[in-house]
XYZ file of C-alpha atoms in Angstrom:
201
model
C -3.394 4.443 -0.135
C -4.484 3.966 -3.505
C -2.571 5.249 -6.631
C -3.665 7.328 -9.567
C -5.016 5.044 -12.478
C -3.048 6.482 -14.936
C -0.411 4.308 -16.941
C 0.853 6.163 -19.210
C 3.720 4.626 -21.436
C 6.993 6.714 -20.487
C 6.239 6.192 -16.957
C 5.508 2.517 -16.585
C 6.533 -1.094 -17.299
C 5.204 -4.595 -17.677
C 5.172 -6.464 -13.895
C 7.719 -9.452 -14.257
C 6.923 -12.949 -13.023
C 8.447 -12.332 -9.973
C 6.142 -9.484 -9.145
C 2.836 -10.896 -9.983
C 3.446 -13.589 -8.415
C 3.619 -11.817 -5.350
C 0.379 -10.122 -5.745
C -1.222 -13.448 -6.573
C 0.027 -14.816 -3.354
C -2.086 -11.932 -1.383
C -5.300 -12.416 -3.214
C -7.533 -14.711 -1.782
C -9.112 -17.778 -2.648
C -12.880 -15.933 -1.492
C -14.158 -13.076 -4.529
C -14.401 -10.005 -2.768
C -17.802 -9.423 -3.141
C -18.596 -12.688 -1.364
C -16.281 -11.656 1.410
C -18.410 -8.015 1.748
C -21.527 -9.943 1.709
C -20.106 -12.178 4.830
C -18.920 -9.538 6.556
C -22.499 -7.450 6.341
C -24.233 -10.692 7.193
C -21.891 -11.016 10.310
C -22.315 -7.215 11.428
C -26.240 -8.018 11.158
C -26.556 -10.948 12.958
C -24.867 -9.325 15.705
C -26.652 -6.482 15.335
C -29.543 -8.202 15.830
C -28.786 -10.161 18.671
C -28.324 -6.912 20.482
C -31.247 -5.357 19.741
C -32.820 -8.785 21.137
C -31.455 -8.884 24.254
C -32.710 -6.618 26.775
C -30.118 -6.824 29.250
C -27.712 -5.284 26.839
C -29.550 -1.573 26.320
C -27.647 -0.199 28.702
C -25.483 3.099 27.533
C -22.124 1.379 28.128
C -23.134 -2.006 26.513
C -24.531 -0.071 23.517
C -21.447 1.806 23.337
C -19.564 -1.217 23.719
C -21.311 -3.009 21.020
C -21.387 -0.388 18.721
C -17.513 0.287 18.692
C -17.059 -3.582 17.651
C -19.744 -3.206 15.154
C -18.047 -0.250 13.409
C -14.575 -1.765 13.291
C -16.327 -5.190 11.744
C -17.588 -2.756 9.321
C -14.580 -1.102 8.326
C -12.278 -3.894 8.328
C -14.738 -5.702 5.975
C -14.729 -2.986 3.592
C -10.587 -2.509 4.100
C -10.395 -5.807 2.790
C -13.134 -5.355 0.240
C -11.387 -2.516 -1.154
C -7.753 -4.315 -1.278
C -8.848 -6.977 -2.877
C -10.653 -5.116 -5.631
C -7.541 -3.460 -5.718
C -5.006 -6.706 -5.853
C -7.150 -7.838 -8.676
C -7.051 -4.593 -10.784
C -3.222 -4.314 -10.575
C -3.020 -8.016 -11.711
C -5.054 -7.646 -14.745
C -3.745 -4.298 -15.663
C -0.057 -6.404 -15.517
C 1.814 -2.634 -14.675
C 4.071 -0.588 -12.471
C 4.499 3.389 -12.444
C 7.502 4.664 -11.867
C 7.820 8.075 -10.171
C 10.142 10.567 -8.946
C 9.896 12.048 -5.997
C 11.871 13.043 -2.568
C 11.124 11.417 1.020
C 9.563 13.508 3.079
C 9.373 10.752 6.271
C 10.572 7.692 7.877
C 9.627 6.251 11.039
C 9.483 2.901 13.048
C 6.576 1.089 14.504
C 6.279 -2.501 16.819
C 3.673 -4.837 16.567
C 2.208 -5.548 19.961
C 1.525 -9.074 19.229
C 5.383 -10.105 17.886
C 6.951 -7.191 19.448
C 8.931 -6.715 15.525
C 9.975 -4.018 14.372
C 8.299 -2.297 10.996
C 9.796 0.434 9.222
C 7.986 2.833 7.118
C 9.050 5.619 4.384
C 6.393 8.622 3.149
C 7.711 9.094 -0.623
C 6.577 12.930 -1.617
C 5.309 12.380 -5.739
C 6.462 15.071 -7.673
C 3.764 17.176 -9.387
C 2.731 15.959 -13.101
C 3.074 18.901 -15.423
C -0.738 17.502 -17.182
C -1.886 16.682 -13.447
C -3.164 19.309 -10.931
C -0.584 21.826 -10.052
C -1.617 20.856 -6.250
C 0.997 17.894 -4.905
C -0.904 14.840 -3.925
C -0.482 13.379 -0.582
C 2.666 11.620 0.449
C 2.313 8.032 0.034
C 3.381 5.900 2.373
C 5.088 2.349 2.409
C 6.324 -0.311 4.312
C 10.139 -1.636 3.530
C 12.610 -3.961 4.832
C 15.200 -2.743 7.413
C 17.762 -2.300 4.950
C 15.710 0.057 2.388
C 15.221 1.758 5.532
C 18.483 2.068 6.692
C 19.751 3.025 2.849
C 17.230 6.523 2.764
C 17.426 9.994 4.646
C 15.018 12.061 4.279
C 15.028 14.692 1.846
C 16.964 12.287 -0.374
C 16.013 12.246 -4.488
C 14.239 9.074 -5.453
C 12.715 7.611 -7.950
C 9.845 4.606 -7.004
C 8.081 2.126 -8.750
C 4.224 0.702 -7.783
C 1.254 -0.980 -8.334
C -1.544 1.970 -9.893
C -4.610 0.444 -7.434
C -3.036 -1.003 -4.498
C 0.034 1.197 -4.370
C 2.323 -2.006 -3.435
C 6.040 -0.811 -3.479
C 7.989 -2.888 -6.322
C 11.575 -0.762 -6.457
C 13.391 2.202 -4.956
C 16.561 4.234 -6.457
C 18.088 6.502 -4.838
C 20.539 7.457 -6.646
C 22.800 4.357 -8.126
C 21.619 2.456 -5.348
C 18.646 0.297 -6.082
C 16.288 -1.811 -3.285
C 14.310 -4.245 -4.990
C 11.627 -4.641 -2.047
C 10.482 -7.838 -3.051
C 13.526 -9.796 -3.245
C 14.837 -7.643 0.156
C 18.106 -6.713 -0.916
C 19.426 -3.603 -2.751
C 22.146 -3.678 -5.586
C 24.257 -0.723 -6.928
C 23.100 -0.082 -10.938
C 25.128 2.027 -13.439
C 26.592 5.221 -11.869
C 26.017 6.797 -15.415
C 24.319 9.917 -15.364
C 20.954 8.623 -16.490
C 20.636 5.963 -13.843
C 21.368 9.048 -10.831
C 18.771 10.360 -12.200
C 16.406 8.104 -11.630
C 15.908 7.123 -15.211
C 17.021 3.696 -15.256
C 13.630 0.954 -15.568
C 14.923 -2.155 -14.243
C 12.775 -5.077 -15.046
């Protein structure tokens, strides 16, 4: 899901090495738009091959056909879209912090590995300039432990990429999970920091 574009000043900071790094590591070697155009071409072709073969106008095959085109299509735009994404967040060089509360955490397993994933929905709180209606809950992936250190309903206070909405840090409360690195630390039990208003890196 992507994030609002705004950056302003009191709510973000400057990505550190570490981080955009990590981005740079997703973005691929092809330019998006060159990716699109292969992916069209690709849904075409096929397309076309269909539409050439008579033996294949039958309702099921049509059906059949058409379900595989559609996916092509939107997983070629998916990936369109992230990358644009990836590559905005890296020349913008930001994170936005936010507070907010989570409002879910669940577990999924990938059919292929047969892993475990584990998820958290992160409720934004309302920005007194923004649109008094709350946005969506935004949801990320995290390691087990980030998982494991969260209940719902719990205070936090998140930081992400504006486009791509890639999860850089979580605090709740003096605890903090760095995601990237996959460990947590405690920070400074002063009142500011359970809070939520401490800015590590």
């Amino acid at each position: 899901m992507a994030a609002s574009d705004s950056t302003d000043e009191t709510d973000s900071a400057p990505l550190d090495s570490r981080e955009l790094d990590h981005l740079r590591s997703q973005v691929s070697a092809m330019p998006p738009r060159l990716s699109l155009m292969g992916g069209l071409i690709a849904v075409a072709v096929g397309l076309g091959m269909v539409i050439a073969s008579p033996e294949l106008h039958d309702y099921w095959s049509l059906f059949g056909f058409g379900v595989l085109f559609l996916i092509g299509l939107l997983m070629t735009l998916s990936i369109y879209h992230d990358q644009q994404a990836l590559r905005a967040d890296l020349a913008g060089g930001v994170k936005l912090w936010r507070d907010g509360y989570v409002h879910a955490l669940w577990t999924s397993e990938d059919s292929d590995t047969g892993r475990t994933h584990y998820s958290v929905e992160i409720a934004i709180d309302p920005r007194p300039d923004s649109d008094p209606d709350p946005q969506s809950p935004m949801s990320f992936r995290v390691p087990s432990a980030c998982y494991g250190a969260v209940a719902q309903g719990d205070r936090v206070r998140i930081a992400f990429t504006p486009r791509q909405a890639v999860l850089l840090n979580l605090i709740n409360g003096n605890y903090e999970y760095i995601i990237l690195d996959g460990h947590g630390k405690i920070i400074s039990s002063s009142p500011d920091a359970t809070a939520g208003k401490t800015r590590p890196g």
